Coordinates of C-alpha atoms in Angstrom, one line a residue:
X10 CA 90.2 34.4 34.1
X11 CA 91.5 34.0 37.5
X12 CA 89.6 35.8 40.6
X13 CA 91.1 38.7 42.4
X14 CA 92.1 38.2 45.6
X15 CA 90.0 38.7 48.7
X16 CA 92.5 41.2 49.7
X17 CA 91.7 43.4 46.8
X18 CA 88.4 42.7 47.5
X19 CA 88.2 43.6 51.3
X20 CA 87.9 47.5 51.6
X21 CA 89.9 47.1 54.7
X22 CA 92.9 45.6 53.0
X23 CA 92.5 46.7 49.8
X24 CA 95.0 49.6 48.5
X25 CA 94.5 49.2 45.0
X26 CA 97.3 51.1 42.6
X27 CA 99.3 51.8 45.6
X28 CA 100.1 48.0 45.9
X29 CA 103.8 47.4 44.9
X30 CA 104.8 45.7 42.0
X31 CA 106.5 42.9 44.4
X32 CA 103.4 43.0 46.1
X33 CA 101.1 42.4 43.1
X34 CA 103.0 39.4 42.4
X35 CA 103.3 38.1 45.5
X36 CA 99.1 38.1 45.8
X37 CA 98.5 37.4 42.1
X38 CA 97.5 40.6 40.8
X39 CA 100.6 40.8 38.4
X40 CA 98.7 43.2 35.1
X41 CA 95.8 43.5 36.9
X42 CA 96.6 47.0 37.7
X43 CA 98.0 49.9 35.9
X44 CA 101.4 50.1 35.8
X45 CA 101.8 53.4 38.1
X46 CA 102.4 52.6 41.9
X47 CA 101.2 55.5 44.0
X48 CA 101.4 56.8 47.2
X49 CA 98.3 57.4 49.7
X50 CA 99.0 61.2 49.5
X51 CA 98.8 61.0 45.6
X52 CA 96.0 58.8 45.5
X53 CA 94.1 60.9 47.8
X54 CA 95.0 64.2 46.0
X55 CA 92.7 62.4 42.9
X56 CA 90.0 61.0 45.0
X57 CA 89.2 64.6 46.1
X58 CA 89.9 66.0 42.7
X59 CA 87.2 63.5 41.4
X60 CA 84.6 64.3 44.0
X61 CA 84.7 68.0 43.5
X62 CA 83.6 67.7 40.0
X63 CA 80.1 66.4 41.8
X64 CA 77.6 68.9 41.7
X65 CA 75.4 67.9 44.6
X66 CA 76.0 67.0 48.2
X67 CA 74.0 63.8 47.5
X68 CA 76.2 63.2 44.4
X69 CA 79.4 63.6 46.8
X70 CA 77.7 60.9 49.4
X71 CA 77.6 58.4 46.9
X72 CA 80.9 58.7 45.7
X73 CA 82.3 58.6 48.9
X74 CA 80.2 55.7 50.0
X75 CA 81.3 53.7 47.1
X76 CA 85.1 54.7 48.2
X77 CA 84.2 53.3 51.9
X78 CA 82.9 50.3 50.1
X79 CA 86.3 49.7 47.8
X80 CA 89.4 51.2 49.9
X81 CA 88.6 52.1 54.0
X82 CA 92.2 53.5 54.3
X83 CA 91.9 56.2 51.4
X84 CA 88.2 57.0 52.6
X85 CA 89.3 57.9 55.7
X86 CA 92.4 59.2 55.1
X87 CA 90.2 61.8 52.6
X88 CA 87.7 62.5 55.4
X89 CA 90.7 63.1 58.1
X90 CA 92.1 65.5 55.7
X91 CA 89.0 67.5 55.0
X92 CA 86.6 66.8 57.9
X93 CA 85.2 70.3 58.1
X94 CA 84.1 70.1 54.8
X95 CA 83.1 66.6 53.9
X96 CA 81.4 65.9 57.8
X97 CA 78.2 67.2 56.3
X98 CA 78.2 64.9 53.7
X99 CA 78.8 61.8 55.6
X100 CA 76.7 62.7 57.9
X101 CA 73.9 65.0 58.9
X102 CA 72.2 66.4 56.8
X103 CA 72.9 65.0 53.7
X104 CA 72.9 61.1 54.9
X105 CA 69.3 62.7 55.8
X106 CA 68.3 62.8 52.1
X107 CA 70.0 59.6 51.3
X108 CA 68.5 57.2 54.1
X109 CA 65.0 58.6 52.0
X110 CA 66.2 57.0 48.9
X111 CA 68.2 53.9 50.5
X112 CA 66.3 51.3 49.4
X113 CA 65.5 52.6 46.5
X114 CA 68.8 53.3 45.5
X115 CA 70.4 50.4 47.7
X116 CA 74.1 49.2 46.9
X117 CA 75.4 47.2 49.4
X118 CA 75.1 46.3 53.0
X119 CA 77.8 47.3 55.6
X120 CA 75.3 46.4 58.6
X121 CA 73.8 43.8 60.8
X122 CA 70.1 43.6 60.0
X123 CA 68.0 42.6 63.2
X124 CA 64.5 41.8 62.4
X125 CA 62.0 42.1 65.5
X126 CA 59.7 38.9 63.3
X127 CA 62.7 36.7 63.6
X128 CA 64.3 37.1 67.0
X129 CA 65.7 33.5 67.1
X130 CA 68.5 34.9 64.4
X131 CA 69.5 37.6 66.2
X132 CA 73.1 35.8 67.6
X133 CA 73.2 33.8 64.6
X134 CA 72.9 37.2 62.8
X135 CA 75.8 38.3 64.6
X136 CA 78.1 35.2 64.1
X137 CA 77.9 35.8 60.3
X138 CA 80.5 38.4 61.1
X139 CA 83.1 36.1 62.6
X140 CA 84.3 38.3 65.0
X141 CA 85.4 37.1 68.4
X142 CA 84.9 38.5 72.4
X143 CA 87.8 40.9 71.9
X144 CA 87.7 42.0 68.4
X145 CA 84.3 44.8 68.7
X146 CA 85.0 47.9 70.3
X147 CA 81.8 49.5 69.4
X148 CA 78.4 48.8 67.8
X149 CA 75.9 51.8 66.4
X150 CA 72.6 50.5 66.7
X151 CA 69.3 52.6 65.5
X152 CA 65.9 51.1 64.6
X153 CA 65.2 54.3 62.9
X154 CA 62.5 56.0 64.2
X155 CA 63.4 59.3 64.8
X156 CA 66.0 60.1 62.1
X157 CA 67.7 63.6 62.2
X158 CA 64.9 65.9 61.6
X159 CA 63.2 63.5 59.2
X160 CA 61.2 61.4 61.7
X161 CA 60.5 57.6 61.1
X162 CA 62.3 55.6 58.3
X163 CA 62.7 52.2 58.9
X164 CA 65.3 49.9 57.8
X165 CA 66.4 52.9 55.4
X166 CA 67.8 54.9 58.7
X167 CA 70.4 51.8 58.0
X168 CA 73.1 54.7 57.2
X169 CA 72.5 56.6 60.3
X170 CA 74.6 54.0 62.0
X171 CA 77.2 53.5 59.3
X172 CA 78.1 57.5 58.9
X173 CA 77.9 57.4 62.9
X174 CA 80.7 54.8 62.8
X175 CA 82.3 56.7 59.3
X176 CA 82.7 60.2 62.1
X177 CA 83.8 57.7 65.6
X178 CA 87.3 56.7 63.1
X179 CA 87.3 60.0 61.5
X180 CA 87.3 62.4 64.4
X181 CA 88.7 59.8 67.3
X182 CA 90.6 57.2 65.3
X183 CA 88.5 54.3 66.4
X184 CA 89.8 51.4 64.6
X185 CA 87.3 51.0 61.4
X186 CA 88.0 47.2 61.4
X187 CA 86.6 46.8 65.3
X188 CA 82.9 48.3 64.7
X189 CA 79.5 47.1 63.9
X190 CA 76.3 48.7 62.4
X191 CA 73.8 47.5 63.7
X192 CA 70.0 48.1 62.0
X193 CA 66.7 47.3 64.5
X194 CA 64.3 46.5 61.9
X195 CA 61.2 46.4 64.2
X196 CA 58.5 47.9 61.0
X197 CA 57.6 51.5 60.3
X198 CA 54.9 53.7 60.4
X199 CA 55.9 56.2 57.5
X200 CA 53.0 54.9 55.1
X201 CA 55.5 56.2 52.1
X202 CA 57.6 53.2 53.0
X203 CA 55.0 50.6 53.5
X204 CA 53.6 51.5 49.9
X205 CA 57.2 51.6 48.2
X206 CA 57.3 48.3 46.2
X207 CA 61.3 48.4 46.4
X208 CA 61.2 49.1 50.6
X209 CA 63.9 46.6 52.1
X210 CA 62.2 46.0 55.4
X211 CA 59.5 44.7 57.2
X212 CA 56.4 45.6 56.0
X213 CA 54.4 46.3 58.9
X214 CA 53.7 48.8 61.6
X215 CA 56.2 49.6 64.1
X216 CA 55.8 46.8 67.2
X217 CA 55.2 48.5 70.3
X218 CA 55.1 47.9 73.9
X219 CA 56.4 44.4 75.8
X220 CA 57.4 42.7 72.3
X221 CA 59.6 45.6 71.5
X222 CA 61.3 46.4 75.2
X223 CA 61.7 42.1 75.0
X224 CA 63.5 42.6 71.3
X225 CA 65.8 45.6 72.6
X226 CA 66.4 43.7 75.7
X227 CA 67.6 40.6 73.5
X228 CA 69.8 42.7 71.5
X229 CA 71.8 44.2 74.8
X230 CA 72.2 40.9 76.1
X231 CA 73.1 39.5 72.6
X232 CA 75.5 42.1 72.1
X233 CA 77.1 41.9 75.8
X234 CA 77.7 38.2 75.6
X235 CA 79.1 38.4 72.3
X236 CA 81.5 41.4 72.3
X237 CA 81.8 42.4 76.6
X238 CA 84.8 44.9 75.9
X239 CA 81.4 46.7 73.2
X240 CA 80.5 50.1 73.8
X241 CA 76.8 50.4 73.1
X242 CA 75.9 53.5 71.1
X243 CA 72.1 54.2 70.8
X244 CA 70.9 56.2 67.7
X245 CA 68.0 58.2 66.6
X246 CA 65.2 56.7 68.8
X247 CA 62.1 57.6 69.6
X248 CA 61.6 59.7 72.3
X249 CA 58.8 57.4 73.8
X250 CA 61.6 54.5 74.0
X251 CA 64.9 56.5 74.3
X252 CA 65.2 57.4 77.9
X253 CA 63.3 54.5 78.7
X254 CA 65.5 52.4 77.1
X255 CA 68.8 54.6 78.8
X256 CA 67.4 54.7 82.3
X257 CA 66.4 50.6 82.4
X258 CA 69.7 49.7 81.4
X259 CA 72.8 52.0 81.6
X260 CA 74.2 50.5 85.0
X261 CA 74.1 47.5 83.5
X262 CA 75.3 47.5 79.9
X263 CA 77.6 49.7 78.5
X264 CA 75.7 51.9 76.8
X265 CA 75.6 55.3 75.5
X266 CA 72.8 57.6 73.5
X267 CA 73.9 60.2 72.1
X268 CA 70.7 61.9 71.3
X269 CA 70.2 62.6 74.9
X270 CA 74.0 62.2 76.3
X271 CA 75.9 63.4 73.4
X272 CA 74.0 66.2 72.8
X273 CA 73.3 67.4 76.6
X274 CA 76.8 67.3 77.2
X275 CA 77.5 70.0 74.2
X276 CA 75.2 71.9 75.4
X277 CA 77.0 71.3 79.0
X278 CA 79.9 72.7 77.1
X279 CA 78.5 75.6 75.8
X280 CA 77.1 76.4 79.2
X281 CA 80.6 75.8 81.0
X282 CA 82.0 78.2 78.6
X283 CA 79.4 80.8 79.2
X284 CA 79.4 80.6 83.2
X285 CA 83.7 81.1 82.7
X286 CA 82.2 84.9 81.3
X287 CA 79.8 85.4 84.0
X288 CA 81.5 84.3 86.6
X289 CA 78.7 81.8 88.1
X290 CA 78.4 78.4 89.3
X291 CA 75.6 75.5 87.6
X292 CA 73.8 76.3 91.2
X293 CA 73.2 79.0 90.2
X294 CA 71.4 78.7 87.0
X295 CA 67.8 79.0 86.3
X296 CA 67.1 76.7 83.4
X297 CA 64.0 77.0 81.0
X298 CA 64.0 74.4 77.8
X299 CA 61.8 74.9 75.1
X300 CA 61.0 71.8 73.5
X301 CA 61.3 69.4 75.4
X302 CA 61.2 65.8 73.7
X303 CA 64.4 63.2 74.0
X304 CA 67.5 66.1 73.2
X305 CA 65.8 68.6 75.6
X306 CA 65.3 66.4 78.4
X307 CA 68.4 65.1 77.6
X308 CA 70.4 68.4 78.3
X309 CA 68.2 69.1 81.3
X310 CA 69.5 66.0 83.1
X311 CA 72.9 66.7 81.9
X312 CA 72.6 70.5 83.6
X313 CA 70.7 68.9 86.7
X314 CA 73.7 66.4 87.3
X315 CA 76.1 69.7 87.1
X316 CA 73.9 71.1 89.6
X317 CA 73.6 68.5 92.1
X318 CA 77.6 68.4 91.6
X319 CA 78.1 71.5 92.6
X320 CA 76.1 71.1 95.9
X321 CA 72.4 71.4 95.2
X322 CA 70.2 68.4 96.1
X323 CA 68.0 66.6 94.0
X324 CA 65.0 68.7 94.4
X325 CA 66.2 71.8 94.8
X326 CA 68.4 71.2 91.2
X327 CA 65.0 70.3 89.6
X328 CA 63.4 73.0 90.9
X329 CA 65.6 75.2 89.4
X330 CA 64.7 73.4 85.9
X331 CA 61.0 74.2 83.8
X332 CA 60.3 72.9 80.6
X333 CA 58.2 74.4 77.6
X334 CA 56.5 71.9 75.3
X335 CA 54.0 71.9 72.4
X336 CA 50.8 72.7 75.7
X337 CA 53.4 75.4 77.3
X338 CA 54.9 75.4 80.9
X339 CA 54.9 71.4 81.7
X340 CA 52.8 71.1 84.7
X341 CA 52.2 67.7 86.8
X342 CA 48.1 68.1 86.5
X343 CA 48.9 67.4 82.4
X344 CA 47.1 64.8 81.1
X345 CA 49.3 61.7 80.1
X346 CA 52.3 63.2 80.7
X347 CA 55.6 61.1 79.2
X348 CA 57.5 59.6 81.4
X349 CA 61.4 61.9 80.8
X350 CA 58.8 65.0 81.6
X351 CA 57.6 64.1 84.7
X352 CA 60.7 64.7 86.7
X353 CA 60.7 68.3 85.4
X354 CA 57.0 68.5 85.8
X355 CA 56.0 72.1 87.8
X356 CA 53.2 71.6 90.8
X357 CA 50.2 73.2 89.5
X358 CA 49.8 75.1 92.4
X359 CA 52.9 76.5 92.2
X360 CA 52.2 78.4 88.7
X361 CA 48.1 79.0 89.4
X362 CA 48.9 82.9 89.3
X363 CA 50.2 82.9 86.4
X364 CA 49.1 84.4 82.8
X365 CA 47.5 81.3 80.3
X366 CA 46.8 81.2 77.0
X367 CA 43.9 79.4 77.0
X368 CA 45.2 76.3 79.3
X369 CA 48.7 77.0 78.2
X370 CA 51.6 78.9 79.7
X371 CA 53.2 80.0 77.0
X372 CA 57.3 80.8 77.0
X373 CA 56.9 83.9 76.9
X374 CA 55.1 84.0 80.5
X375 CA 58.0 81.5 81.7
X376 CA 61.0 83.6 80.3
X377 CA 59.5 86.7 82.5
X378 CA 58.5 85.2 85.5
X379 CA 61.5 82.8 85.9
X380 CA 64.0 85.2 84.3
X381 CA 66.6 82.6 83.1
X382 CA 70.2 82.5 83.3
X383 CA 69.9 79.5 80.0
X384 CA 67.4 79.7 77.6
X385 CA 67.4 76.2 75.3
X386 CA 65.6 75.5 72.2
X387 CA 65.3 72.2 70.4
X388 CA 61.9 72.6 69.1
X389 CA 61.9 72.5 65.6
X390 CA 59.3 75.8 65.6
X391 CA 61.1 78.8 64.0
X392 CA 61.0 82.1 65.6
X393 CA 59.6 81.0 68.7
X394 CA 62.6 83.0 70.0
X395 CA 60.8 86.3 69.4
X396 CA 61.8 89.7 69.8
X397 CA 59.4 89.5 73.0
X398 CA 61.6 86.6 74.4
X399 CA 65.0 87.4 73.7
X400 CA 64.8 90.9 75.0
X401 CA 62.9 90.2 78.1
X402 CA 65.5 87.2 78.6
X403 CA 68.3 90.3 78.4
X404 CA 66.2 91.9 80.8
X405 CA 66.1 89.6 83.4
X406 CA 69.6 88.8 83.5
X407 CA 73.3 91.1 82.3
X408 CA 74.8 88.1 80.3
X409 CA 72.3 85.2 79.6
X410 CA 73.3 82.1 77.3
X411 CA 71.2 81.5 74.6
X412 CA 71.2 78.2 72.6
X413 CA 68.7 77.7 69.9
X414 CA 69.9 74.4 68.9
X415 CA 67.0 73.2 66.6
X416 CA 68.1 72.5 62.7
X417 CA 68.3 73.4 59.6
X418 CA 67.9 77.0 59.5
X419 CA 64.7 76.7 58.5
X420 CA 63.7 75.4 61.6
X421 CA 66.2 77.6 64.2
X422 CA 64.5 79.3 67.1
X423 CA 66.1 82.5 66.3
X424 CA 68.3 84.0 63.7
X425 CA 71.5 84.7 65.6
X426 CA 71.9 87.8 64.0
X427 CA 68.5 88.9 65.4
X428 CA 69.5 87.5 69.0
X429 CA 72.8 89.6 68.9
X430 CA 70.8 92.3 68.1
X431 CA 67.7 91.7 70.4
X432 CA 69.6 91.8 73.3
X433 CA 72.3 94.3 72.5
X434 CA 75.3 91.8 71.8
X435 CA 74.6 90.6 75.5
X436 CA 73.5 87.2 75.1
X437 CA 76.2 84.2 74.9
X438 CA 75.1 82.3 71.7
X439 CA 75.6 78.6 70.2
X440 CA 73.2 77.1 67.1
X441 CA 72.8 73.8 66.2
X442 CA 74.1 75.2 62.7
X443 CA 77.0 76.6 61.3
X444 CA 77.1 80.0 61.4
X445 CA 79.6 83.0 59.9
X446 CA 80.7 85.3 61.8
X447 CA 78.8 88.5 62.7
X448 CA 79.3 92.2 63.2
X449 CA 77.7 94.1 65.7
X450 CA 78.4 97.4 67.2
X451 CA 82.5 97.1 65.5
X452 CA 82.5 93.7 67.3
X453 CA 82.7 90.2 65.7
X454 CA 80.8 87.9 67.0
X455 CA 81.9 84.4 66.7
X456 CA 78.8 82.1 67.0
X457 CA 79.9 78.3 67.7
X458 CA 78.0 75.4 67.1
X459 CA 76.6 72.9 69.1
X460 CA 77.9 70.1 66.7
X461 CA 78.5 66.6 68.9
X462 CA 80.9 65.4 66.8
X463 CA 83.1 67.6 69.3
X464 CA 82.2 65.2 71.8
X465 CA 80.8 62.0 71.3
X466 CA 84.1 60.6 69.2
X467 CA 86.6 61.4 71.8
X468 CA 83.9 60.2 74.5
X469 CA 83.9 57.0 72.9
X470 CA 87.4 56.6 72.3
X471 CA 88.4 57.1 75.6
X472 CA 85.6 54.8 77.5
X473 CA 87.0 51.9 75.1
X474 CA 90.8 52.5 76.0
X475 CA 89.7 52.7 79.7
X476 CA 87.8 49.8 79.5
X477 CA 84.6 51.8 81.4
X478 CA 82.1 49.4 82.6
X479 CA 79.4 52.2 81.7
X480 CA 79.6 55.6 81.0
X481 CA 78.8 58.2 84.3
X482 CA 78.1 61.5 84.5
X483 CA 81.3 62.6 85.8
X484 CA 82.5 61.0 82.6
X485 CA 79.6 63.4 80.2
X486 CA 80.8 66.0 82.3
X487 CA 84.6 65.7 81.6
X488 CA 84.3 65.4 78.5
X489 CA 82.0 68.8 78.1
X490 CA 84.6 70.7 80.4
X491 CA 87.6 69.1 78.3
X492 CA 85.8 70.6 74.6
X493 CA 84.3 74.1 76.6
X494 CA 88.2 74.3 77.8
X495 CA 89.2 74.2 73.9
X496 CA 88.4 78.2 73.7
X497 CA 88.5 80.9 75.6
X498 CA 84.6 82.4 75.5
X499 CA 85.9 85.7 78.0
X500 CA 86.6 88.2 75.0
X501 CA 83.3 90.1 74.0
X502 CA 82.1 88.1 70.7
X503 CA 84.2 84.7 71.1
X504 CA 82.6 81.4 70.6
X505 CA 81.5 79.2 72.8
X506 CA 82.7 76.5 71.3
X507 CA 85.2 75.3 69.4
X508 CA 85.4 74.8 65.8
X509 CA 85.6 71.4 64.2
X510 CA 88.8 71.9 61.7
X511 CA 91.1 70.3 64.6
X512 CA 88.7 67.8 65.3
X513 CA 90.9 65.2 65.7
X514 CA 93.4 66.6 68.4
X515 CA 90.2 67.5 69.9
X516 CA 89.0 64.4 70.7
X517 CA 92.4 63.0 71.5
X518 CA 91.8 65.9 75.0
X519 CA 88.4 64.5 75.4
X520 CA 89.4 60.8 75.5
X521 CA 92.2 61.6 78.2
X522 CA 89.6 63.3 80.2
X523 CA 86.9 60.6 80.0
X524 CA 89.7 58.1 81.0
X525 CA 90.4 60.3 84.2
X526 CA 87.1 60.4 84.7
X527 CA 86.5 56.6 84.9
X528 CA 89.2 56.4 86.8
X529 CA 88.0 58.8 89.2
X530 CA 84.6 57.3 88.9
X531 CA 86.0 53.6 89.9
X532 CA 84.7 52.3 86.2
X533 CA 87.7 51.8 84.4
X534 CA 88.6 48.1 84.2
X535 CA 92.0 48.9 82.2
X536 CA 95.7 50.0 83.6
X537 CA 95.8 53.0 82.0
X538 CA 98.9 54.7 83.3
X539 CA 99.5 57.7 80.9
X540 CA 96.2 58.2 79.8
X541 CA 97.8 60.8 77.1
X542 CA 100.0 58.4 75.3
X543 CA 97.4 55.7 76.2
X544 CA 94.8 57.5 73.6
X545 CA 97.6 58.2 71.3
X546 CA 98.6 54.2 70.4
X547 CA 94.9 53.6 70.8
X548 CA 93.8 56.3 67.6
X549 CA 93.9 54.2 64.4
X550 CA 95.6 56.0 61.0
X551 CA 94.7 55.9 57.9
X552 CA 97.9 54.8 56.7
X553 CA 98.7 51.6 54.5
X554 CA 100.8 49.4 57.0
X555 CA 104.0 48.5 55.4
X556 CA 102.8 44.5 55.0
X557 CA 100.3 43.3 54.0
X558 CA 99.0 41.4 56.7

């Protein structure tokens, strides 16, 4: 019996019964197929058919994963058309539950696997995929350490970066046939993995220290040399390498983490729609963050950047900035205090006065003495928000904004109910869940979430058509104002945020932004002229193109 083709074989080029009869004979597929020739449209009406007889979210993610791995034009085309409902199967938190049974339950690769024991294969790893200089406009890269909410998982956190790339050409149309996965398989710690006979990767602990900054650093320059025109996304991290990793080398590789950048600038959003109800400036803020590992710090610098944009200097924007952590009010007499703290870091003498807990400051202290305009949580801890907190947060200021981001709901600061009713439908709310709507004193109170696929897609998009050398923070900040100027927040119980059922227009007005912004910035290398119709012709769609190639 003959082979099939490679084109039937290739999931980019592969359109399986919607191939024409001409066509099936011109490739050698003549009875190979039934005889019915279909249309995307009907071919996705039975792919979605098929996937809502699946009983389980995890039962959906495999299904769809297998349709990635056969067609890439009808798996997309089925996430475009329903990407509010199928975004939390491709990615968080279902991929959560699969990455803890990927090599258990492993199929097929659709990454580069980067092992730190054999550095020496690293660009030979990446020739494999025979692409050229100008043929990568992104590359995903995680070595899996910090996974979601699920902590460390090794080379299983594999489909972190694939569903990362499944959400860029979903949400911003970034060409599916231009992006790499990229896996650092530098060991684990999780003791699960190391004593699973069917674990995939290196069985060792996690390498540490010089021989791990000396393996990321071969990977950036790898990658650069390789693919220059590369944006380079950083995933799930560590927190002890992240903003490391982000400060040592984002002015001079093009690099992007979206743990800290992505999710600081939704949280910019939020804020930017929050200060449009109270009528203030980011100079005038008084920021508290509780929980303050790589996301928290990450938003504080976002907020600090606002703030020194809008006139502060440096000090005088940190001063205006205190984190809470696992030993309360960060101080600078803390012993062995990580390095993203230490900017943030409170004199001691400054806080002597004030009520401890033992050693501790707890937040409840902080909210009162500082009365804060934002309150942020990404601390995992739920109810930390108590009914203490939130109503002495009301009480210090008419309109505060109020972001417990943490997630699932079992792990949310506060309940927004409770919040709304805490501080007497006062305080401007956005979770790091999706929340119905909720009524309060004959009022609806729209609660949006702080999802970054609002954000990070379009950001992407539009540093690739630009051509951004890097990615500034007039860029994070363009793109927050461009999603915060999706809604209007004024009307008592309006969200913050927009939802994620237009996502793709949405980060069509993000990408334009970012491209002004690197303009502005002096970053963009491209002639963009009409940055609107620019991002257009750039947004890939899953459509079957009418040869075959």
């Amino acid at each position: 019996m003959a082979k099939k083709p490679e084109i039937i074989l290739n999931p980019l080029t592969n359109r399986g019964t919607a191939f024409t009869h001409a066509q099936r004979a011109r490739i050698g597929l003549t009875g190979r197929l039934p005889s019915a020739v279909e249309t995307l449209d009907q071919q996705a009406g039975r792919a979605w058919k098929q996937l809502e007889r699946y009983e389980t979210d995890l039962e959906k993610y495999v299904f769809l994963d297998q349709l990635h791995d056969r067609n890439e034009v009808l798996y997309f085309r089925l996430l475009v058309d329903h990407l509010a409902e199928l975004l939390p199967i491709v990615y968080d938190p279902t991929v959560g539950e699969a990455i803890e049974k990927w090599s258990q339950d492993y199929r097929r690769s659709r990454a580069v696997y980067l092992s730190i024991d054999r550095p020496e294969d690293v660009e030979a790893s990446f020739d494999t995929l025979g692409l050229g200089p100008d043929d990568v406009d992104l590359i995903v890269v995680s070595d899996a350490e910090a996974i979601l909410g699920i902590g460390d998982w090794g080379v299983n956190g594999t489909d972190i970066s694939v569903g990362k790339l499944a959400v860029y050409t979903a949400a911003a149309g970034v060409d599916p046939s231009r992006v790499i996965a990229v896996n650092l398989d530098v060991g684990t710690d999780n003791e699960r993995l190391l004593n699973d006979p069917f674990y995939l990767g290196n069985r060792h602990a996690r390498v540490r220290g010089e021989a791990y900054d000396d393996f990321i650093e071969l990977y950036l320059r790898t990658a650069a040399k390789l693919y220059p025109g590369a944006l380079l996304h950083f995933e799930d991290f560590g927190v002890a390498n992240a903003r490391r990793i982000l400060v040592n080398h984002r002015d001079e590789y093009r690099i992007f983490n979206d743990d800290m950048q992505g999710t600081g600038a939704i949280v910019m959003a939020a804020v930017i729609s929050g200060l449009k109800v109270t009528g203030e400036s980011f100079s005038d803020q008084r920021l508290v963050v509780f929980g303050a590992g790589t996301a928290g710090t990450g938003m504080a610098d976002q907020i600090h950047a606002a703030m020194v944009r809008d006139g502060l200097n440096e000090a005088d924007a940190r001063a205006r900035i205190w984190l809470v952590d696992r030993d309360g009010l960060v101080t600078d007499d803390m012993d062995a205090l990580p390095d993203y703290q230490q900017a943030y870091a409170r004199p001691a003498s400054e806080v002597a006065s004030w009520k401890r807990h033992g050693r501790r400051i707890e937040l409840l202290d902080v909210v009162e003495r500082v009365e804060p305009t934002i309150l942020i949580g990404t601390s995992t801890l739920h109810n930390a928000f108590t009914e203490e907190v939130v109503t002495a947060l009301a009480r210090g200021v008419e309109r505060p904004i109020l972001l417990p981001l943490s997630n699932p709901t079992s792990r949310i600061e506060v309940s927004p109910e409770d919040a709304i009713r805490w501080s007497d439908g006062r305080a401007l709310l956005a979770t790091g869940i999706p929340v119905p709507p909720i009524e309060y004193e004959g009022t609806a109170f729209h609660i949006g979430q702080g999802n970054n696929a609002l954000l990070y897609p379009g950001l992407g998009l539009g540093t690739i058509v630009a051509g951004a050398s890097r990615i500034t923070d007039g860029m994070l900040l363009a793109a927050a104002r461009a999603v915060a100027g999706q809604v209007d927040a004024t009307p008592l119980g309006s969200s913050l945020l927009p939802a994620v059922e237009d996502l793709r227009a949405s980060s069509a007005t993000v990408a334009v932004a970012v491209i002004e912004a690197a303009q502005a910035d002096g970053v963009a290398a491209a002639d963009v002229g009409d940055p609107v119709q620019a991002v257009l012709d750039a947004m890939w769609q899953p459509v079957y193109p009418d040869d075959l190639g």
